[in-house]
Amino acid sequence: MSVPTLRFAEFKGEWDAQLVGSILERESKPVEVVLNQSYRQIGVRSHGRGLFHKDAVTGLELAGKRVFHVVPNSLVINIVFAWEQALTLTTDEEVDFIASHRFPMFLEKDGKSFLPFIRELFLRKRGKQLLELASPGGAGRNKTLGQQNFLELKVRVPKRSEQKKIAAFLGVVDDKLSALRARKAGLERYKRGLMQKLFSRTLRFTKPDGSAFPDWEDKRLGDVFTWHKTNSLSRENLNYEAGEVQNIHYGDIHTKFKASFRQTEETVPFVSDGAAPKGFAKDEFCQIGDVVIADASEDYADIGKAIEVVELSDTPLVAGLHTYIARPRGQLVTGFSGYMLRSANMRKQIMTIAQGVSVLGISKTNLEKLRLHLPHPEEQTLIANALQAMDAKIQAVSDQITRMEGFKKGLLQQMFV
């Protein structure tokens, strides 16, 4: 039967099969471009995370292009990434904006639909599959939504009154998610500010008796760390199913590993059978306190990004292609190095020594010249503890977000046909 598993008690009967074109209609108000006028644009983020406002453009830049006035309270879709669920709702705040032909807008038709419900309809897994069906030609990210194909899609929807009730309920969940994301963003901003103050020494800890710690010492990175061997295994040599050794990939340093790396808490790929026929030398295995640095990147934001190994599991750990292992000579407290190397001053120095055009790289020789400012070991401990406490708070909120997203995913599976 065409009824959802989870339903509000006051609603009965099956959901009707409808063509999208029978419940939505395209709305477009062409803009008569004035060459000397400035215009504000909107875009649509992928994965259904809402609108973003692009930089203003002049009429001269828009000459010859098809652009439209943004229609408030409409469903807007990014046709290039529609299959990634890049669709959202406009609001009255966007009334003075424009959108290119790549962002078509749709309105409710004949009282048969409620746009917040329709948005949720296409944000679920089945909705993504339908948008892919309506995106002919090309492959992967080259797929483009055909608007007529979209209007000819068949979906099952309840009466508008039930659509509104479902959307209102899911809206409460979305509000909680938005609040959690805002809290996480706030904590991350606070942490960035705290790091700036700590590593610029505008904020200092004191000893238990209230007296000051000694001045920080200036060192060169090469005086504090020694280099240890890494391997040349690329992503093709790794898997996430099984293996006897785990391998740190430089791309994961760029995108997901925390400054304080705990092997038991991170998803680390395994070395596939046969990928390292000669095995690994004892010196290649990571130790607690090791810093693993990504020596290549396509942009300055990630070049030289580092993690510090503060916890190991029972599975041996190595570091692969485009990484360096720097092992402290004994002057650093475990947990301090990862944050130090991500501080604003260190990031600025690292970006200065990066070389390359399409791909940036840094050498060990240049890294050894970087200037480090090292506090007394006891102050290092206090700094590391403070920042780890902030990371714990951020992670706690991230876990709440994950659980809430899972809860909503379950609702979408049960409240829709």
XYZ file of C-alpha atoms in Angstrom:
417
model
C 0.000 0.000 0.000
C 1.105 3.561 -0.675
C 1.053 4.672 2.944
C 4.000 5.596 5.201
C 5.101 3.443 8.130
C 4.890 6.376 10.551
C 1.867 8.661 10.228
C -0.161 11.191 12.184
C -3.331 9.537 13.446
C -5.790 11.980 11.854
C -4.729 11.116 8.296
C -5.982 8.066 6.399
C -5.869 6.693 2.855
C -3.118 6.146 0.347
C -0.782 8.798 -1.006
C -1.512 9.788 -4.599
C 0.941 9.340 -7.473
C 1.460 12.746 -9.091
C 3.661 14.184 -11.799
C 5.907 16.907 -10.391
C 4.531 19.165 -13.117
C 1.027 18.771 -11.694
C 2.020 20.005 -8.218
C 4.824 22.484 -9.065
C 5.163 25.159 -11.724
C 8.249 26.988 -12.961
C 8.327 30.683 -12.104
C 10.782 32.948 -13.942
C 10.920 36.713 -14.089
C 13.670 37.733 -16.526
C 15.891 40.621 -15.506
C 16.369 43.473 -17.941
C 20.036 44.003 -17.283
C 21.249 47.597 -16.940
C 24.949 47.770 -17.750
C 25.948 50.290 -15.080
C 23.888 48.703 -12.307
C 25.109 46.325 -9.593
C 23.292 43.066 -8.868
C 23.393 40.581 -5.996
C 23.235 36.871 -6.804
C 22.228 33.682 -5.022
C 23.565 30.177 -5.375
C 22.541 26.822 -3.926
C 24.880 24.737 -1.807
C 25.126 21.037 -2.455
C 23.663 18.536 0.027
C 20.629 20.711 0.725
C 22.374 23.089 3.115
C 20.665 26.251 1.879
C 21.373 29.350 -0.158
C 24.536 31.379 -0.287
C 24.918 34.915 -1.566
C 27.596 35.508 -4.162
C 29.588 38.682 -4.570
C 27.805 41.469 -6.389
C 28.263 41.659 -10.159
C 27.751 44.498 -12.603
C 25.326 44.567 -15.471
C 28.298 44.660 -17.795
C 29.418 41.254 -16.495
C 25.893 39.893 -16.988
C 25.461 41.203 -20.524
C 24.183 38.428 -22.793
C 23.463 36.056 -19.911
C 20.049 34.782 -18.831
C 19.297 35.921 -15.299
C 16.076 36.064 -13.314
C 14.632 37.838 -10.292
C 14.564 35.616 -7.222
C 11.013 34.647 -6.396
C 10.445 34.606 -2.612
C 9.050 31.434 -1.079
C 9.989 29.243 -4.013
C 11.894 25.976 -4.351
C 15.203 26.714 -6.044
C 17.443 24.004 -7.499
C 21.036 23.992 -8.663
C 20.624 22.036 -11.897
C 24.324 21.116 -12.030
C 24.330 19.468 -8.612
C 20.660 18.558 -8.292
C 21.537 14.880 -7.993
C 23.564 15.837 -4.900
C 20.321 17.232 -3.478
C 21.267 20.874 -4.016
C 17.866 22.431 -3.488
C 16.418 24.770 -0.919
C 13.782 27.416 -0.293
C 14.040 31.133 -0.922
C 12.774 33.661 1.611
C 11.573 37.249 1.563
C 15.169 38.292 2.335
C 16.241 37.256 -1.175
C 13.626 39.357 -2.969
C 16.207 41.821 -4.319
C 18.580 39.122 -5.554
C 18.989 37.571 -8.972
C 19.718 34.006 -10.047
C 21.169 32.596 -13.245
C 19.326 30.111 -15.439
C 21.198 27.383 -13.546
C 18.966 28.014 -10.511
C 15.334 27.522 -11.653
C 12.603 28.352 -9.156
C 9.331 26.503 -8.653
C 6.072 27.448 -6.922
C 3.172 25.461 -5.530
C 0.528 24.661 -8.148
C -3.229 24.460 -7.682
C -2.975 24.009 -3.918
C -1.587 20.478 -4.330
C 1.783 20.953 -2.697
C 3.533 22.541 0.252
C 7.097 23.506 -0.654
C 8.816 22.669 2.678
C 7.392 19.147 2.308
C 8.497 18.902 -1.330
C 12.008 19.942 -0.331
C 12.139 17.154 2.256
C 10.732 14.751 -0.329
C 13.778 15.292 -2.531
C 16.327 15.441 0.301
C 15.799 11.787 1.204
C 17.594 8.908 -0.507
C 14.724 8.123 -2.897
C 14.525 11.810 -3.781
C 18.172 11.809 -4.799
C 17.547 8.797 -7.037
C 14.660 10.603 -8.722
C 16.780 13.700 -9.346
C 19.445 11.481 -10.891
C 16.819 10.009 -13.210
C 15.935 13.529 -14.282
C 19.597 14.368 -14.959
C 20.365 12.707 -18.306
C 23.733 12.658 -20.023
C 27.237 12.851 -18.639
C 28.459 11.073 -15.569
C 29.080 11.966 -11.958
C 29.380 15.689 -11.409
C 28.724 16.392 -15.111
C 25.077 15.455 -14.782
C 22.663 18.331 -15.294
C 19.015 18.339 -14.285
C 16.639 18.520 -17.233
C 13.805 20.777 -16.130
C 11.238 19.040 -18.319
C 12.515 15.681 -17.054
C 12.078 16.996 -13.522
C 8.484 18.055 -14.171
C 7.741 14.617 -15.632
C 8.948 12.754 -12.539
C 6.261 10.797 -10.700
C 6.117 11.141 -6.916
C 3.677 10.058 -4.236
C 2.298 12.811 -2.025
C -0.518 13.130 0.537
C -3.044 15.945 0.751
C -1.606 19.391 1.381
C -2.819 19.390 4.999
C -0.766 16.274 5.753
C 2.203 17.703 3.862
C 2.105 20.762 6.140
C 1.924 18.635 9.289
C 4.909 16.508 8.225
C 6.929 19.576 7.210
C 6.175 21.329 10.496
C 7.341 18.309 12.481
C 10.538 17.973 10.454
C 11.013 21.730 10.765
C 11.319 21.329 14.546
C 14.066 18.753 13.983
C 15.778 21.104 11.515
C 15.616 23.943 14.035
C 17.366 21.750 16.605
C 19.983 20.802 14.026
C 20.522 24.455 13.121
C 20.939 25.358 16.788
C 23.481 22.570 17.274
C 25.426 23.606 14.166
C 25.428 27.203 15.355
C 26.699 26.081 18.766
C 29.457 24.060 17.146
C 30.462 27.008 14.952
C 30.539 29.238 18.023
C 32.776 26.826 19.909
C 35.102 26.572 16.913
C 35.357 30.371 16.730
C 36.106 30.515 20.455
C 38.809 27.875 20.071
C 40.432 29.796 17.205
C 40.455 32.924 19.351
C 41.846 31.024 22.323
C 44.635 29.549 20.190
C 45.513 32.989 18.873
C 45.765 34.417 22.372
C 47.732 31.467 23.765
C 50.297 31.212 20.976
C 50.716 34.978 20.622
C 51.323 34.997 24.405
C 48.680 37.655 25.060
C 47.133 35.089 27.408
C 49.504 33.239 29.738
C 49.039 30.564 32.361
C 50.711 30.864 35.742
C 52.171 28.346 38.137
C 49.987 26.914 40.935
C 51.486 29.470 43.336
C 50.548 32.322 40.984
C 54.078 33.066 39.810
C 54.951 33.391 36.130
C 56.439 30.693 33.967
C 59.775 31.410 32.264
C 59.833 33.228 28.932
C 59.261 31.090 25.863
C 62.374 29.859 24.062
C 63.023 30.397 20.360
C 64.020 27.225 18.533
C 64.300 25.958 14.984
C 62.080 23.024 14.059
C 65.178 21.064 13.054
C 66.558 21.470 16.588
C 63.420 20.024 18.155
C 62.457 17.180 15.800
C 64.190 14.364 13.925
C 62.848 12.865 10.690
C 61.717 9.284 10.360
C 60.868 7.196 7.334
C 57.452 7.187 5.636
C 56.225 4.990 2.774
C 54.952 5.834 -0.719
C 51.597 4.050 -0.551
C 48.794 5.910 -2.322
C 45.043 5.622 -1.761
C 44.848 2.739 -4.265
C 46.953 0.617 -1.898
C 44.571 1.110 1.031
C 41.188 -0.208 2.116
C 38.733 0.253 4.987
C 37.838 -3.413 5.509
C 40.810 -5.228 6.996
C 44.575 -5.394 7.280
C 47.432 -5.826 9.708
C 48.734 -2.232 9.496
C 46.940 1.100 9.284
C 48.274 3.948 7.170
C 47.882 7.726 7.527
C 47.008 9.229 4.136
C 47.889 12.867 3.549
C 44.401 13.579 2.194
C 42.912 12.586 5.552
C 45.240 15.038 7.303
C 43.834 17.718 5.004
C 40.204 16.883 5.545
C 39.364 15.072 8.759
C 42.077 14.128 11.244
C 42.232 16.262 14.389
C 45.364 18.072 15.571
C 45.538 15.554 18.439
C 45.277 12.259 16.596
C 43.832 9.304 18.488
C 44.018 6.127 16.438
C 41.093 4.520 18.273
C 38.805 7.458 17.459
C 39.715 8.074 13.812
C 38.723 6.091 10.728
C 42.132 5.093 9.376
C 42.533 2.933 6.248
C 44.414 -0.360 6.280
C 47.316 -1.303 4.028
C 45.933 -3.813 1.524
C 47.459 -7.292 1.290
C 50.456 -7.294 -1.029
C 50.753 -3.505 -1.162
C 53.954 -3.564 0.907
C 55.596 -6.905 0.021
C 58.742 -6.175 2.032
C 56.786 -5.065 5.076
C 57.828 -2.079 7.172
C 60.979 -1.322 9.095
C 60.682 -0.806 12.838
C 61.590 2.862 12.394
C 58.559 3.445 10.141
C 55.948 2.743 12.814
C 54.464 5.811 14.449
C 55.065 6.472 18.126
C 53.150 8.597 20.602
C 54.346 12.168 20.243
C 55.161 11.844 16.528
C 54.021 14.657 14.278
C 52.850 13.656 10.785
C 53.028 16.494 8.252
C 51.342 16.589 4.827
C 54.020 17.801 2.423
C 51.778 18.414 -0.621
C 48.485 20.142 -1.326
C 46.617 21.952 -4.070
C 46.018 24.982 -1.850
C 47.687 26.970 0.920
C 45.023 26.100 3.486
C 46.242 22.500 3.746
C 49.900 22.597 2.779
C 52.053 21.501 5.708
C 49.029 20.646 7.830
C 50.071 18.447 10.741
C 48.671 16.028 13.277
C 50.267 14.791 16.487
C 49.857 11.144 17.469
C 48.687 11.235 21.084
C 47.145 7.756 21.283
C 47.785 4.465 19.480
C 45.675 1.338 19.169
C 46.935 -2.247 19.050
C 47.151 -2.017 15.235
C 50.576 -0.799 14.009
C 50.431 2.612 12.331
C 52.545 4.026 9.497
C 52.395 7.181 7.345
C 52.193 7.127 3.559
C 52.630 9.143 0.401
C 53.271 12.890 0.739
C 53.870 12.786 4.497
C 56.805 13.385 6.821
C 57.167 11.950 10.322
C 58.822 14.370 12.762
C 59.730 12.835 16.110
C 60.418 15.154 19.093
C 63.838 15.054 20.702
C 62.338 15.310 24.191
C 61.594 19.031 24.573
C 57.866 18.723 23.898
C 54.968 17.562 26.045
C 52.653 15.079 24.339
C 49.573 16.905 23.051
C 51.234 20.294 22.536
C 52.909 19.926 19.113
C 49.751 19.349 17.075
C 48.222 22.603 18.275
C 51.467 24.549 18.008
C 51.911 23.577 14.359
C 48.327 24.649 13.585
C 48.702 28.042 15.280
C 48.371 31.154 13.124
C 52.064 32.013 13.343
C 53.174 28.546 12.275
C 50.619 28.353 9.466
C 51.870 31.693 8.153
C 55.472 30.470 8.183
C 54.544 27.201 6.475
C 52.614 28.938 3.697
C 55.642 31.185 3.109
C 57.944 28.238 2.371
C 55.448 26.354 0.163
C 56.555 26.041 -3.449
C 54.798 25.023 -6.633
C 52.097 26.116 -9.060
C 49.255 23.621 -9.507
C 50.466 21.515 -6.573
C 52.270 23.007 -3.601
C 55.054 21.239 -1.751
C 57.400 21.785 1.183
C 60.794 20.237 1.794
C 62.270 18.943 5.039
C 65.135 21.410 4.616
C 62.757 24.371 4.637
C 60.636 22.929 7.438
C 63.733 22.606 9.614
C 64.221 26.382 9.374
C 60.800 27.217 10.830
C 60.957 29.163 14.087
C 59.190 27.640 17.070
C 58.371 29.424 20.314
C 58.355 26.874 23.115
C 56.963 27.475 26.606
C 58.084 25.662 29.732
C 56.885 22.006 29.696
C 54.392 22.687 32.495
C 52.902 25.560 30.484
C 52.832 23.336 27.397
C 50.723 20.889 29.394
C 48.280 23.587 30.477
C 47.918 24.863 26.899
C 47.388 21.366 25.525
C 44.839 20.541 28.243
C 42.868 23.730 27.573
C 42.679 23.115 23.849
C 41.885 19.431 24.274
C 39.017 20.430 26.573
C 37.701 22.714 23.816
C 38.021 19.898 21.290
C 36.069 17.620 23.624
C 33.234 20.165 23.806
C 33.212 20.537 20.017
C 33.199 16.771 19.568
C 30.317 16.385 22.009
C 28.217 18.779 19.927
C 29.333 17.026 16.702
C 28.109 13.745 18.188
C 24.753 15.353 18.984
C 24.510 16.580 15.395
C 25.282 13.103 14.082
C 22.623 11.544 16.282
C 20.062 14.173 15.297
C 20.854 13.708 11.605
C 20.411 9.955 12.052
C 17.109 10.561 13.821
C 15.895 12.729 10.942
C 17.068 10.193 8.377
C 14.976 7.572 10.146
C 11.963 9.893 10.109
C 12.347 10.518 6.396
C 12.382 6.767 5.774
C 9.271 6.166 7.840
C 7.176 9.292 7.159
C 7.438 9.156 3.359
C 6.320 6.576 0.810
